[in-house]
């Protein structure tokens, strides 16, 4: 809880006879599915996640409880507390408690962070313009474009965060949005429906559960990402060397006969599922896959590069199936394939490692920064003309030509900026790199908010 707003009196009031049972109902909404599924107690969460996160989670449930009406005398604990004990609170604390009474949990994207002072927060669920939030603690650790679940309340003319603030990964975000679509009637679209404040207020436990499932999977060493087939997300690049004397046109002619391939250009094909699949993935983790405009899932990509045919997939199962299809179609036109396997973590770390690999440690910091930035400029400029999975396997330049594509490009650029900023040393050349030129070159700078 924020140290400037003491809620001890309100928490003590929770012990009165009418409220514990009411709080238990809310507590179960937030933690029951996790605790029951793992045969755990709340104390076990503290052991796994640490006491600080356990208290933050308890705070999320408590703040939700403060907004709810119950069939007991007084109906709402905040109304009853202020009526009976409000005279004990100073004006600022009373304003904060009143603001919590009508607060709404939502998911925000943060930007323009001034450490120790403020940030801008854009509501990813309800929309609208970013709002300024006065914040002293979280701003010291948050990075540009981080996503957080929080309650923003207005206290004496200033917007502040309540105590229950949870950082959301892309996987937790996807899980939350899937849950919201299922509850509010938009199951077969990626776009969130319009959700009223009172509806979102009633769905507060979804934020806690989405965060918990994602965090526990990573904390306990379980795979936190999978594709729509339920396969663990592990990226495979299968390279088929051409047999002597074989040209790209010979390979392209055979590849075009493989069922399920959709040709993007002379050297690139999308490998599509046979028919659209609906429903949840096989396991409980958030799923990761790209789809075409017609809803068909992309199982992988096939590309001609020099004297190699590349098959790229996001699981071992798909890599094996795709390899079989290619071998059957190409026969002796290619030799035995070579396979490179990378986890999600390895792929995220790959680009920074390449940017640094040729630099000697004794190079002055300002020279090292210049060299790293030049390397990144070159790599990212090449990337603008390469198919990107997050963009439906279109190049950034291609995607930026449509309204929907522009939004995807903006999300992709935010992801790049966010990952680049996550260096332990804020002076690291990766952390100081500016992506502004990419926003302007792709014509989406107006979406950088």
CSV table of C-alpha atoms in Angstrom, one decimal, residues 341-351:
chain,number,residue,atom,x,y,z
A,341,UNK,CA,16.8,-24.6,-32.0
A,342,UNK,CA,16.2,-21.5,-29.8
A,343,UNK,CA,14.0,-20.9,-26.8
A,344,UNK,CA,12.1,-17.7,-26.4
A,345,UNK,CA,14.7,-16.4,-23.9
A,346,UNK,CA,17.5,-17.2,-26.3
A,347,UNK,CA,15.8,-15.3,-29.1
A,348,UNK,CA,15.2,-12.2,-26.9
A,349,UNK,CA,18.9,-12.2,-25.8
A,350,UNK,CA,20.2,-12.9,-29.3
A,351,UNK,CA,20.2,-9.4,-30.8
